[in-house]
């Protein structure tokens, strides 16, 4: 099973705090972590941890944070292609404050200008790929490869966090759109969101609602899935974990309902730990 992931990489500095800090104050964190982040990157590492072969196409560029991301990808066995200018720092860096007792997470980030600085790969990069996973970023790469993947019969999965100016161009070539509650196509109005998404091209649409039920609809039917309820300490990256797991189970041949169910189980388990990697380290050895 091979998954090609296209999209965002970041570097995250996370702090678990007893409360949100007051302005001009000082507060000691109870937990701290520093790791690579970003939806496509987190999804790729998740799928790899579950047993899929994975490749990542992203932007890293120059700088110590980018080097740390490269090291982490190597640690988890995820090969990557960096389409950024190697001399320019383009990696977003985020500071995240999590208040477990309040169930909140606050993100402060910086967004340097990003640009694809290398030629977009041709359809040959899809040889041997079972699922193409796009997180909605890097449309210069994602759109032509999604089009080529659909022509080859390779399922294309979209992590739809929010609607972006180029989302319409991408979703037209998507087979499985798994979107958040914040995902609202233009002109949707009062239409059922599942029907509105499917009308744009995907044959499968699903909506995640954090700990709430997952609704889905496909040509074969529709349903609702209740995620496992866990004592969550940190929900950061749970959606990324969900999408990476969904791609893994889809590549393994599971149907939509089973893949969503099992992805929800993995994402819920990840919320029992701080950061986006501790759940992997806690998994029983194969």
Coordinates of C-alpha atoms in Angstrom, one line a residue:
X1 CA 0.0 0.0 0.0
X2 CA 1.6 3.3 -1.1
X3 CA 0.2 6.8 -0.4
X4 CA 1.4 9.9 -2.0
X5 CA 0.7 12.9 0.3
X6 CA 0.8 16.5 -1.1
X7 CA 0.6 19.6 1.1
X8 CA 1.6 21.4 4.2
X9 CA 4.6 21.1 6.5
X10 CA 5.2 23.2 9.6
X11 CA 7.2 23.2 12.8
X12 CA 5.2 23.2 16.1
X13 CA 6.2 24.3 19.6
X14 CA 3.5 23.1 22.0
X15 CA 2.8 24.0 25.6
X16 CA 0.3 22.4 27.9
X17 CA -0.7 24.9 30.5
X18 CA -3.1 24.9 33.5
X19 CA -4.8 28.1 32.2
X20 CA -4.3 30.5 29.3
X21 CA -1.6 33.1 30.2
X22 CA -2.6 36.6 31.0
X23 CA -1.1 39.5 29.0
X24 CA 2.3 40.6 30.2
X25 CA 2.4 37.7 32.5
X26 CA 4.5 34.5 32.9
X27 CA 3.2 30.9 33.2
X28 CA 5.0 27.6 33.5
X29 CA 3.9 24.8 31.2
X30 CA 3.2 21.3 32.5
X31 CA 4.2 19.7 29.2
X32 CA 6.3 20.9 26.3
X33 CA 6.9 19.3 22.8
X34 CA 8.6 20.4 19.6
X35 CA 8.0 18.5 16.4
X36 CA 7.2 18.7 12.7
X37 CA 3.6 19.5 11.9
X38 CA 1.2 20.4 9.1
X39 CA -1.8 18.5 7.8
X40 CA -0.2 16.5 5.0
X41 CA 3.0 15.8 7.0
X42 CA 1.1 14.6 10.1
X43 CA -1.2 12.5 7.8
X44 CA 1.8 11.0 6.1
X45 CA 3.5 10.0 9.3
X46 CA 0.2 8.6 10.6
X47 CA -0.2 6.4 7.6
X48 CA 3.4 5.3 7.8
X49 CA 3.0 4.4 11.5
X50 CA 0.0 2.3 10.6
X51 CA 2.0 0.3 8.0
X52 CA 1.5 2.1 4.7
X53 CA 4.4 3.1 2.4
X54 CA 4.2 6.9 2.1
X55 CA 5.8 9.7 0.1
X56 CA 5.4 13.4 0.9
X57 CA 5.5 16.3 -1.5
X58 CA 5.8 19.6 0.4
X59 CA 7.8 22.8 1.0
X60 CA 10.6 22.9 3.5
X61 CA 13.3 25.2 2.3
X62 CA 16.2 26.5 4.4
X63 CA 16.8 27.0 8.1
X64 CA 17.2 25.0 11.3
X65 CA 13.5 24.3 11.7
X66 CA 13.3 22.9 8.2
X67 CA 16.4 20.7 9.0
X68 CA 14.5 19.5 12.1
X69 CA 11.5 18.5 10.0
X70 CA 13.8 16.6 7.6
X71 CA 15.3 14.7 10.6
X72 CA 11.8 13.8 11.9
X73 CA 10.6 12.6 8.5
X74 CA 13.7 10.3 8.3
X75 CA 13.0 9.1 11.8
X76 CA 9.6 7.9 10.9
X77 CA 10.6 6.5 7.5
X78 CA 8.7 9.0 5.3
X79 CA 10.7 10.0 2.1
X80 CA 9.9 13.4 0.8
X81 CA 10.4 15.8 -2.1
X82 CA 11.0 19.4 -1.2
X83 CA 9.7 21.8 -3.9
X84 CA 10.9 25.0 -2.1
X85 CA 13.9 27.1 -3.0
X86 CA 16.6 25.5 -0.9
X87 CA 18.1 28.9 -0.1
X88 CA 14.9 30.5 1.3
X89 CA 13.2 30.0 4.7
X90 CA 9.6 29.2 3.9
X91 CA 8.5 26.9 6.7
X92 CA 5.7 28.2 9.0
X93 CA 6.5 27.9 12.7
X94 CA 3.7 27.7 15.2
X95 CA 3.4 28.1 19.0
X96 CA 0.4 26.2 20.4
X97 CA -1.0 26.6 23.9
X98 CA -3.2 23.8 25.1
X99 CA -5.3 24.0 28.2
X100 CA -6.4 20.4 28.9
X101 CA -9.0 21.3 31.6
X102 CA -10.6 23.9 29.4
X103 CA -10.5 21.8 26.3
X104 CA -8.9 24.7 24.3
X105 CA -6.0 25.1 22.0
X106 CA -4.7 28.5 20.8
X107 CA -2.3 28.7 17.9
X108 CA 0.1 31.6 17.1
X109 CA 2.0 31.3 13.9
X110 CA 3.9 33.1 11.2
X111 CA 3.3 32.5 7.5
X112 CA 6.3 33.3 5.4
X113 CA 5.6 33.6 1.6
X114 CA 5.7 30.2 0.0
X115 CA 6.2 29.3 -3.6
X116 CA 6.8 26.1 -5.6
X117 CA 10.3 26.6 -7.0
X118 CA 10.8 23.3 -8.8
X119 CA 9.1 21.8 -11.8
X120 CA 5.9 19.9 -11.0
X121 CA 6.4 16.2 -11.4
X122 CA 4.6 14.4 -14.2
X123 CA 2.1 11.6 -13.9
X124 CA 5.0 9.1 -13.7
X125 CA 5.3 9.9 -10.0
X126 CA 1.9 8.1 -9.5
X127 CA 3.3 4.7 -10.6
X128 CA 2.7 2.3 -7.8
X129 CA 0.5 4.7 -5.8
X130 CA -2.7 3.3 -4.3
X131 CA -4.1 6.6 -2.8
X132 CA -3.3 10.3 -3.5
X133 CA -3.9 12.4 -0.4
X134 CA -4.2 16.2 -0.7
X135 CA -4.6 18.5 2.2
X136 CA -5.8 21.5 0.1
X137 CA -2.5 23.3 -0.1
X138 CA 0.1 23.4 -2.9
X139 CA -2.5 23.5 -5.7
X140 CA 0.3 23.9 -8.3
X141 CA 1.2 20.3 -7.6
X142 CA -2.0 18.9 -6.2
X143 CA -4.4 19.9 -9.0
X144 CA -2.5 18.3 -12.0
X145 CA -1.6 15.2 -10.1
X146 CA -5.2 14.8 -8.8
X147 CA -6.4 15.0 -12.4
X148 CA -3.9 12.4 -13.5
X149 CA -4.7 10.1 -10.6
X150 CA -8.4 10.1 -11.4
X151 CA -7.7 9.3 -15.0
X152 CA -5.7 6.3 -13.8
X153 CA -8.4 5.2 -11.3
X154 CA -6.3 6.1 -8.3
X155 CA -8.6 7.3 -5.4
X156 CA -7.9 11.0 -4.5
X157 CA -8.7 12.0 -0.9
X158 CA -9.1 15.6 0.1
X159 CA -8.7 16.9 3.6
X160 CA -11.0 19.9 3.4
X161 CA -10.3 22.0 6.4
X162 CA -11.7 25.2 4.9
X163 CA -12.6 26.5 1.4
X164 CA -9.6 28.2 -0.3
X165 CA -9.5 30.2 -3.6
X166 CA -8.3 27.2 -5.5
X167 CA -10.4 24.5 -3.8
X168 CA -12.9 24.4 -6.7
X169 CA -10.1 23.5 -9.1
X170 CA -8.9 20.7 -6.9
X171 CA -12.1 19.2 -5.7
X172 CA -13.3 18.6 -9.2
X173 CA -10.7 15.8 -9.4
X174 CA -11.3 14.4 -5.9
X175 CA -13.1 11.1 -5.2
X176 CA -13.2 11.2 -1.3
X177 CA -13.8 14.6 0.3
X178 CA -13.5 14.4 4.1
X179 CA -14.2 17.9 5.3
X180 CA -14.6 19.8 8.6
X181 CA -17.6 21.8 9.8
X182 CA -15.8 24.9 8.6
X183 CA -15.8 23.8 5.0
X184 CA -18.5 25.7 3.1
X185 CA -18.5 25.8 -0.7
X186 CA -19.5 29.1 -2.2
X187 CA -23.2 29.3 -2.9
X188 CA -24.0 26.3 -0.7
X189 CA -26.8 28.2 1.0
X190 CA -29.1 25.9 2.9
X191 CA -28.2 22.8 0.9
X192 CA -27.1 19.7 2.6
X193 CA -23.3 20.0 2.9
X194 CA -22.8 16.4 1.8
X195 CA -24.9 16.9 -1.3
X196 CA -23.2 20.3 -2.0
X197 CA -19.7 18.7 -1.8
X198 CA -20.7 15.7 -3.9
X199 CA -22.1 18.0 -6.6
X200 CA -18.6 19.5 -7.0
X201 CA -17.1 16.1 -8.1
X202 CA -16.4 13.7 -5.3
X203 CA -18.4 10.5 -5.1
X204 CA -17.8 10.2 -1.4
X205 CA -18.3 13.1 1.1
X206 CA -17.9 13.0 4.9
X207 CA -18.0 15.6 7.6
X208 CA -16.0 15.4 10.8
X209 CA -17.1 17.3 13.9
X210 CA -14.3 16.7 16.4
X211 CA -15.7 14.4 19.1
X212 CA -19.2 14.6 17.5
X213 CA -20.7 12.2 14.9
X214 CA -19.2 11.8 11.4
X215 CA -21.7 12.0 8.6
X216 CA -21.0 10.4 5.2
X217 CA -22.7 9.9 1.9
X218 CA -21.6 7.9 -1.2
X219 CA -23.2 6.3 -4.2
X220 CA -23.7 3.1 -2.2
X221 CA -25.5 4.8 0.8
X222 CA -25.0 7.1 3.7
X223 CA -24.5 6.9 7.4
X224 CA -23.3 8.3 10.7
X225 CA -20.4 7.2 12.8
X226 CA -19.9 8.0 16.5
X227 CA -16.2 8.4 17.3
X228 CA -14.9 6.7 20.5
X229 CA -15.2 8.9 23.6
X230 CA -11.8 9.2 25.3
X231 CA -10.3 11.3 28.1
X232 CA -8.7 13.8 25.7
X233 CA -5.7 15.9 26.9
X234 CA -4.8 17.4 23.5
X235 CA -6.8 17.5 20.3
X236 CA -4.0 19.2 18.2
X237 CA -3.5 17.4 14.9
X238 CA -6.4 14.9 15.5
X239 CA -7.9 15.8 12.2
X240 CA -4.6 15.2 10.4
X241 CA -4.2 11.8 12.1
X242 CA -7.8 11.0 11.1
X243 CA -7.1 11.8 7.4
X244 CA -3.8 9.9 7.3
X245 CA -5.5 6.9 8.9
X246 CA -8.4 7.1 6.5
X247 CA -6.0 7.0 3.6
X248 CA -4.2 4.0 5.1
X249 CA -7.4 2.0 5.6
X250 CA -8.8 3.0 2.2
X251 CA -5.5 1.8 0.6
X252 CA -5.9 -1.5 2.5
X253 CA -9.2 -2.1 0.7
X254 CA -11.7 -1.1 3.4
X255 CA -15.1 0.3 2.4
X256 CA -15.9 3.9 3.3
X257 CA -17.8 3.2 6.5
X258 CA -15.1 0.9 7.9
X259 CA -12.3 3.2 6.9
X260 CA -14.0 6.2 8.6
X261 CA -14.7 4.1 11.7
X262 CA -11.2 2.8 12.0
X263 CA -9.7 6.3 11.3
X264 CA -11.9 7.7 14.1
X265 CA -10.5 5.1 16.5
X266 CA -6.9 6.1 15.7
X267 CA -7.7 9.8 15.9
X268 CA -9.4 9.4 19.3
X269 CA -6.5 7.4 20.6
X270 CA -4.1 10.2 19.6
X271 CA -6.0 12.7 21.7
X272 CA -5.0 10.8 24.9
X273 CA -1.5 12.1 24.5
X274 CA 0.2 15.5 24.2
X275 CA 1.5 16.4 20.7
X276 CA 1.1 14.5 17.5
X277 CA 3.6 11.7 18.0
X278 CA 3.3 10.3 21.5
X279 CA 0.4 8.1 20.5
X280 CA 2.8 6.4 17.9
X281 CA 5.4 5.7 20.6
X282 CA 2.7 4.3 22.9
X283 CA 1.5 1.7 20.3
X284 CA 2.3 -1.9 21.0
X285 CA 5.3 -3.2 19.0
X286 CA 4.2 -5.1 15.9

